[in-house]
PDB file of C-alpha atoms in Angstrom:
ATOM      1  CA  MET A   1       0.000   0.000   0.000  1.00  0.00           C
ATOM      2  CA  GLY A   2       1.586   3.280  -1.091  1.00  0.00           C
ATOM      3  CA  ARG A   3       1.655   6.388   0.989  1.00  0.00           C
ATOM      4  CA  ARG A   4      -0.987   8.883   0.105  1.00  0.00           C
ATOM      5  CA  PRO A   5       0.094  12.509  -0.136  1.00  0.00           C
ATOM      6  CA  ILE A   6      -1.054  15.005   2.439  1.00  0.00           C
ATOM      7  CA  ARG A   7      -4.455  16.228   1.347  1.00  0.00           C
ATOM      8  CA  ARG A   8      -4.777  19.830   0.296  1.00  0.00           C
ATOM      9  CA  VAL A   9      -7.754  21.818   1.491  1.00  0.00           C
ATOM     10  CA  GLY A  10      -9.337  24.500  -0.665  1.00  0.00           C
ATOM     11  CA  SER A  11      -6.922  26.957  -2.217  1.00  0.00           C
ATOM     12  CA  LEU A  12      -4.803  27.574   0.857  1.00  0.00           C
ATOM     13  CA  THR A  13      -1.205  28.528   0.336  1.00  0.00           C
ATOM     14  CA  VAL A  14       0.695  25.951   2.300  1.00  0.00           C
ATOM     15  CA  SER A  15       4.372  26.568   1.829  1.00  0.00           C
ATOM     16  CA  THR A  16       7.152  28.629   3.338  1.00  0.00           C
ATOM     17  CA  LYS A  17      10.560  29.671   2.098  1.00  0.00           C
ATOM     18  CA  HIS A  18      11.991  27.139   4.545  1.00  0.00           C
ATOM     19  CA  LEU A  19       9.610  24.317   3.697  1.00  0.00           C
ATOM     20  CA  PRO A  20       7.895  24.027   0.310  1.00  0.00           C
ATOM     21  CA  ARG A  21       4.857  21.718   0.260  1.00  0.00           C
ATOM     22  CA  ASP A  22       6.548  19.012  -1.811  1.00  0.00           C
ATOM     23  CA  VAL A  23       9.475  18.899   0.618  1.00  0.00           C
ATOM     24  CA  LEU A  24       7.077  18.638   3.579  1.00  0.00           C
ATOM     25  CA  GLU A  25       5.347  15.667   1.977  1.00  0.00           C
ATOM     26  CA  LYS A  26       8.674  13.880   1.399  1.00  0.00           C
ATOM     27  CA  VAL A  27       9.897  14.585   4.939  1.00  0.00           C
ATOM     28  CA  LEU A  28       6.686  13.285   6.498  1.00  0.00           C
ATOM     29  CA  ALA A  29       6.661  10.156   4.341  1.00  0.00           C
ATOM     30  CA  HIS A  30      10.249   9.386   5.328  1.00  0.00           C
ATOM     31  CA  ASP A  31      10.505  10.656   8.922  1.00  0.00           C
ATOM     32  CA  ALA A  32       6.939  10.602  10.256  1.00  0.00           C
ATOM     33  CA  PRO A  33       5.001   7.690   8.732  1.00  0.00           C
ATOM     34  CA  PHE A  34       3.150   7.372  12.063  1.00  0.00           C
ATOM     35  CA  ALA A  35       1.068  10.376  10.983  1.00  0.00           C
ATOM     36  CA  GLU A  36      -0.855   8.040   8.680  1.00  0.00           C
ATOM     37  CA  LEU A  37      -2.064   6.028  11.682  1.00  0.00           C
ATOM     38  CA  TYR A  38      -4.079   9.017  12.831  1.00  0.00           C
ATOM     39  CA  GLY A  39      -4.909  10.290   9.361  1.00  0.00           C
ATOM     40  CA  PHE A  40      -3.576  13.781  10.124  1.00  0.00           C
ATOM     41  CA  VAL A  41      -4.315  16.391   7.463  1.00  0.00           C
ATOM     42  CA  VAL A  42      -1.984  19.394   7.292  1.00  0.00           C
ATOM     43  CA  GLU A  43      -4.469  22.049   6.247  1.00  0.00           C
ATOM     44  CA  GLU A  44      -2.052  24.944   6.244  1.00  0.00           C
ATOM     45  CA  TYR A  45       1.255  26.010   7.700  1.00  0.00           C
ATOM     46  CA  GLY A  46       3.505  29.012   7.729  1.00  0.00           C
ATOM     47  CA  GLU A  47       6.627  30.264   9.430  1.00  0.00           C
ATOM     48  CA  GLY A  48       5.800  29.250  12.985  1.00  0.00           C
ATOM     49  CA  THR A  49       2.131  28.412  12.473  1.00  0.00           C
ATOM     50  CA  ALA A  50       0.186  25.324  11.478  1.00  0.00           C
ATOM     51  CA  THR A  51      -3.357  24.039  11.288  1.00  0.00           C
ATOM     52  CA  VAL A  52      -3.730  20.260  11.401  1.00  0.00           C
ATOM     53  CA  ARG A  53      -6.909  18.178  11.311  1.00  0.00           C
ATOM     54  CA  LEU A  54      -7.441  14.896  13.138  1.00  0.00           C
ATOM     55  CA  PRO A  55     -10.309  13.176  11.306  1.00  0.00           C
ATOM     56  CA  TYR A  56     -13.005  11.691  13.530  1.00  0.00           C
ATOM     57  CA  ASN A  57     -12.381   7.981  13.950  1.00  0.00           C
ATOM     58  CA  GLN A  58     -14.498   5.677  16.093  1.00  0.00           C
ATOM     59  CA  LYS A  59     -11.339   3.701  16.955  1.00  0.00           C
ATOM     60  CA  LEU A  60     -10.033   6.739  18.887  1.00  0.00           C
ATOM     61  CA  ILE A  61     -13.064   6.931  21.189  1.00  0.00           C
ATOM     62  CA  ARG A  62     -12.519   5.960  24.825  1.00  0.00           C
ATOM     63  CA  PRO A  63     -15.016   4.836  27.466  1.00  0.00           C
ATOM     64  CA  GLY A  64     -17.291   7.762  28.202  1.00  0.00           C
ATOM     65  CA  GLY A  65     -17.740   8.469  24.502  1.00  0.00           C
ATOM     66  CA  THR A  66     -14.973  10.983  23.910  1.00  0.00           C
ATOM     67  CA  ILE A  67     -11.769  10.986  21.909  1.00  0.00           C
ATOM     68  CA  ASN A  68      -8.866   9.609  23.899  1.00  0.00           C
ATOM     69  CA  GLY A  69      -6.255  11.903  25.407  1.00  0.00           C
ATOM     70  CA  PRO A  70      -3.256  10.315  23.670  1.00  0.00           C
ATOM     71  CA  ALA A  71      -4.824  11.067  20.260  1.00  0.00           C
ATOM     72  CA  MET A  72      -5.301  14.722  21.226  1.00  0.00           C
ATOM     73  CA  PHE A  73      -1.723  14.828  22.505  1.00  0.00           C
ATOM     74  CA  ALA A  74      -0.505  13.329  19.211  1.00  0.00           C
ATOM     75  CA  LEU A  75      -2.439  16.000  17.285  1.00  0.00           C
ATOM     76  CA  ALA A  76      -0.797  18.764  19.319  1.00  0.00           C
ATOM     77  CA  ASP A  77       2.679  17.262  19.046  1.00  0.00           C
ATOM     78  CA  PHE A  78       2.438  16.661  15.298  1.00  0.00           C
ATOM     79  CA  ALA A  79       1.003  20.130  14.644  1.00  0.00           C
ATOM     80  CA  MET A  80       3.825  21.709  16.638  1.00  0.00           C
ATOM     81  CA  TYR A  81       6.363  19.717  14.604  1.00  0.00           C
ATOM     82  CA  ILE A  82       4.846  21.128  11.397  1.00  0.00           C
ATOM     83  CA  ALA A  83       5.001  24.703  12.755  1.00  0.00           C
ATOM     84  CA  VAL A  84       8.645  24.269  13.791  1.00  0.00           C
ATOM     85  CA  MET A  85       9.597  22.886  10.373  1.00  0.00           C
ATOM     86  CA  GLY A  86       7.682  25.710   8.700  1.00  0.00           C
ATOM     87  CA  ALA A  87       9.882  28.149  10.599  1.00  0.00           C
ATOM     88  CA  ILE A  88      13.294  26.483  10.275  1.00  0.00           C
ATOM     89  CA  GLY A  89      12.992  23.946   7.474  1.00  0.00           C
ATOM     90  CA  PRO A  90      13.083  20.155   7.525  1.00  0.00           C
ATOM     91  CA  VAL A  91      14.946  19.099  10.651  1.00  0.00           C
ATOM     92  CA  ALA A  92      14.162  15.460  11.374  1.00  0.00           C
ATOM     93  CA  LEU A  93      15.791  15.525  14.794  1.00  0.00           C
ATOM     94  CA  ALA A  94      13.804  18.463  16.163  1.00  0.00           C
ATOM     95  CA  VAL A  95      12.123  16.707  19.078  1.00  0.00           C
ATOM     96  CA  THR A  96       9.602  17.390  21.796  1.00  0.00           C
ATOM     97  CA  THR A  97      11.255  18.175  25.122  1.00  0.00           C
ATOM     98  CA  ASN A  98       8.137  19.156  27.030  1.00  0.00           C
ATOM     99  CA  MET A  99       4.409  19.276  26.415  1.00  0.00           C
ATOM    100  CA  ASN A 100       1.553  20.093  28.784  1.00  0.00           C
ATOM    101  CA  ILE A 101      -2.079  19.583  27.898  1.00  0.00           C
ATOM    102  CA  ASP A 102      -5.143  20.875  29.698  1.00  0.00           C
ATOM    103  CA  PHE A 103      -8.358  19.123  28.694  1.00  0.00           C
ATOM    104  CA  LEU A 104     -11.050  21.787  28.936  1.00  0.00           C
ATOM    105  CA  ARG A 105     -14.206  20.040  27.767  1.00  0.00           C
ATOM    106  CA  LYS A 106     -15.488  17.038  25.868  1.00  0.00           C
ATOM    107  CA  PRO A 107     -15.271  17.700  22.129  1.00  0.00           C
ATOM    108  CA  ALA A 108     -18.150  17.102  19.749  1.00  0.00           C
ATOM    109  CA  ASP A 109     -18.160  13.882  17.717  1.00  0.00           C
ATOM    110  CA  THR A 110     -16.383  15.400  14.725  1.00  0.00           C
ATOM    111  CA  ASP A 111     -12.896  16.143  13.447  1.00  0.00           C
ATOM    112  CA  LEU A 112     -10.531  17.963  15.786  1.00  0.00           C
ATOM    113  CA  ILE A 113      -8.481  20.942  14.653  1.00  0.00           C
ATOM    114  CA  GLY A 114      -5.109  21.846  16.179  1.00  0.00           C
ATOM    115  CA  GLU A 115      -3.924  25.418  15.595  1.00  0.00           C
ATOM    116  CA  VAL A 116      -0.317  26.204  16.499  1.00  0.00           C
ATOM    117  CA  THR A 117       1.448  29.471  17.095  1.00  0.00           C
ATOM    118  CA  LEU A 118       5.117  29.504  18.009  1.00  0.00           C
ATOM    119  CA  LEU A 119       5.636  31.929  20.882  1.00  0.00           C
ATOM    120  CA  LYS A 120       9.434  31.904  20.759  1.00  0.00           C
ATOM    121  CA  LEU A 121      11.898  30.527  18.272  1.00  0.00           C
ATOM    122  CA  GLY A 122      15.509  30.447  19.390  1.00  0.00           C
ATOM    123  CA  LYS A 123      18.634  28.701  18.148  1.00  0.00           C
ATOM    124  CA  ARG A 124      18.073  25.620  20.316  1.00  0.00           C
ATOM    125  CA  LEU A 125      14.434  25.761  21.479  1.00  0.00           C
ATOM    126  CA  ALA A 126      11.013  26.529  20.055  1.00  0.00           C
ATOM    127  CA  VAL A 127       8.105  27.209  22.407  1.00  0.00           C
ATOM    128  CA  GLY A 128       4.543  27.112  21.157  1.00  0.00           C
ATOM    129  CA  ARG A 129       0.865  27.018  21.962  1.00  0.00           C
ATOM    130  CA  VAL A 130      -1.659  24.644  20.398  1.00  0.00           C
ATOM    131  CA  ASP A 131      -5.381  25.322  20.634  1.00  0.00           C
ATOM    132  CA  ILE A 132      -7.560  22.293  19.929  1.00  0.00           C
ATOM    133  CA  HIS A 133     -11.239  22.614  19.073  1.00  0.00           C
ATOM    134  CA  ALA A 134     -13.883  20.517  17.378  1.00  0.00           C
ATOM    135  CA  ASP A 135     -14.447  21.360  13.727  1.00  0.00           C
ATOM    136  CA  GLY A 136     -17.059  24.080  13.399  1.00  0.00           C
ATOM    137  CA  GLU A 137     -16.764  25.165  17.033  1.00  0.00           C
ATOM    138  CA  LYS A 138     -14.817  28.055  18.522  1.00  0.00           C
ATOM    139  CA  GLU A 139     -14.731  26.887  22.130  1.00  0.00           C
ATOM    140  CA  LEU A 140     -11.508  25.057  22.970  1.00  0.00           C
ATOM    141  CA  CYS A 141     -11.568  21.455  24.126  1.00  0.00           C
ATOM    142  CA  ALA A 142      -7.831  21.456  24.944  1.00  0.00           C
ATOM    143  CA  HIS A 143      -5.034  23.970  25.432  1.00  0.00           C
ATOM    144  CA  VAL A 144      -1.468  22.786  24.949  1.00  0.00           C
ATOM    145  CA  THR A 145       1.939  24.348  25.474  1.00  0.00           C
ATOM    146  CA  GLY A 146       5.074  22.689  24.240  1.00  0.00           C
ATOM    147  CA  THR A 147       8.788  23.024  23.730  1.00  0.00           C
ATOM    148  CA  TYR A 148      10.836  21.525  20.925  1.00  0.00           C
ATOM    149  CA  SER A 149      14.588  21.049  20.998  1.00  0.00           C
ATOM    150  CA  ILE A 150      16.311  22.120  17.799  1.00  0.00           C
ATOM    151  CA  PRO A 151      19.576  20.328  17.037  1.00  0.00           C
ATOM    152  CA  PRO A 152      22.654  22.382  16.147  1.00  0.00           C
ATOM    153  CA  ARG A 153      22.757  23.320  12.480  1.00  0.00           C
ATOM    154  CA  ASP A 154      25.819  23.761  10.329  1.00  0.00           C
TER     155      ASP A 154
END
């Protein structure tokens, strides 16, 4: 089974000078094939921003009828990775060093959207915020802060 490319949504411009769309697709296929397990859709990204969709999947529902926490964490972590790469380019070894998630309310039974904004981008660390909400809703179901370690570059 071949890898499917990241789906494009509408006519959004999804490229940065550091990370053209075709390069992003190659990097994810090679370095992050786990993204296919969740079905993540990179809707848009920029230099330090990203919007990623986690499609609703009954297999991700936990007892109590809500999406499981690890799936929401994975959405936040993956979205932050996209925002970091959008800012600095494809760096496979940029890794999560810390991530905190506050679950605010049960999301609706629909896709979840993770919207990232990098708050600080330094030589060795990137700090960001991820707001997660159900598709079509403005009220947050989770608020995430995270830090990525950026390896030394030549």
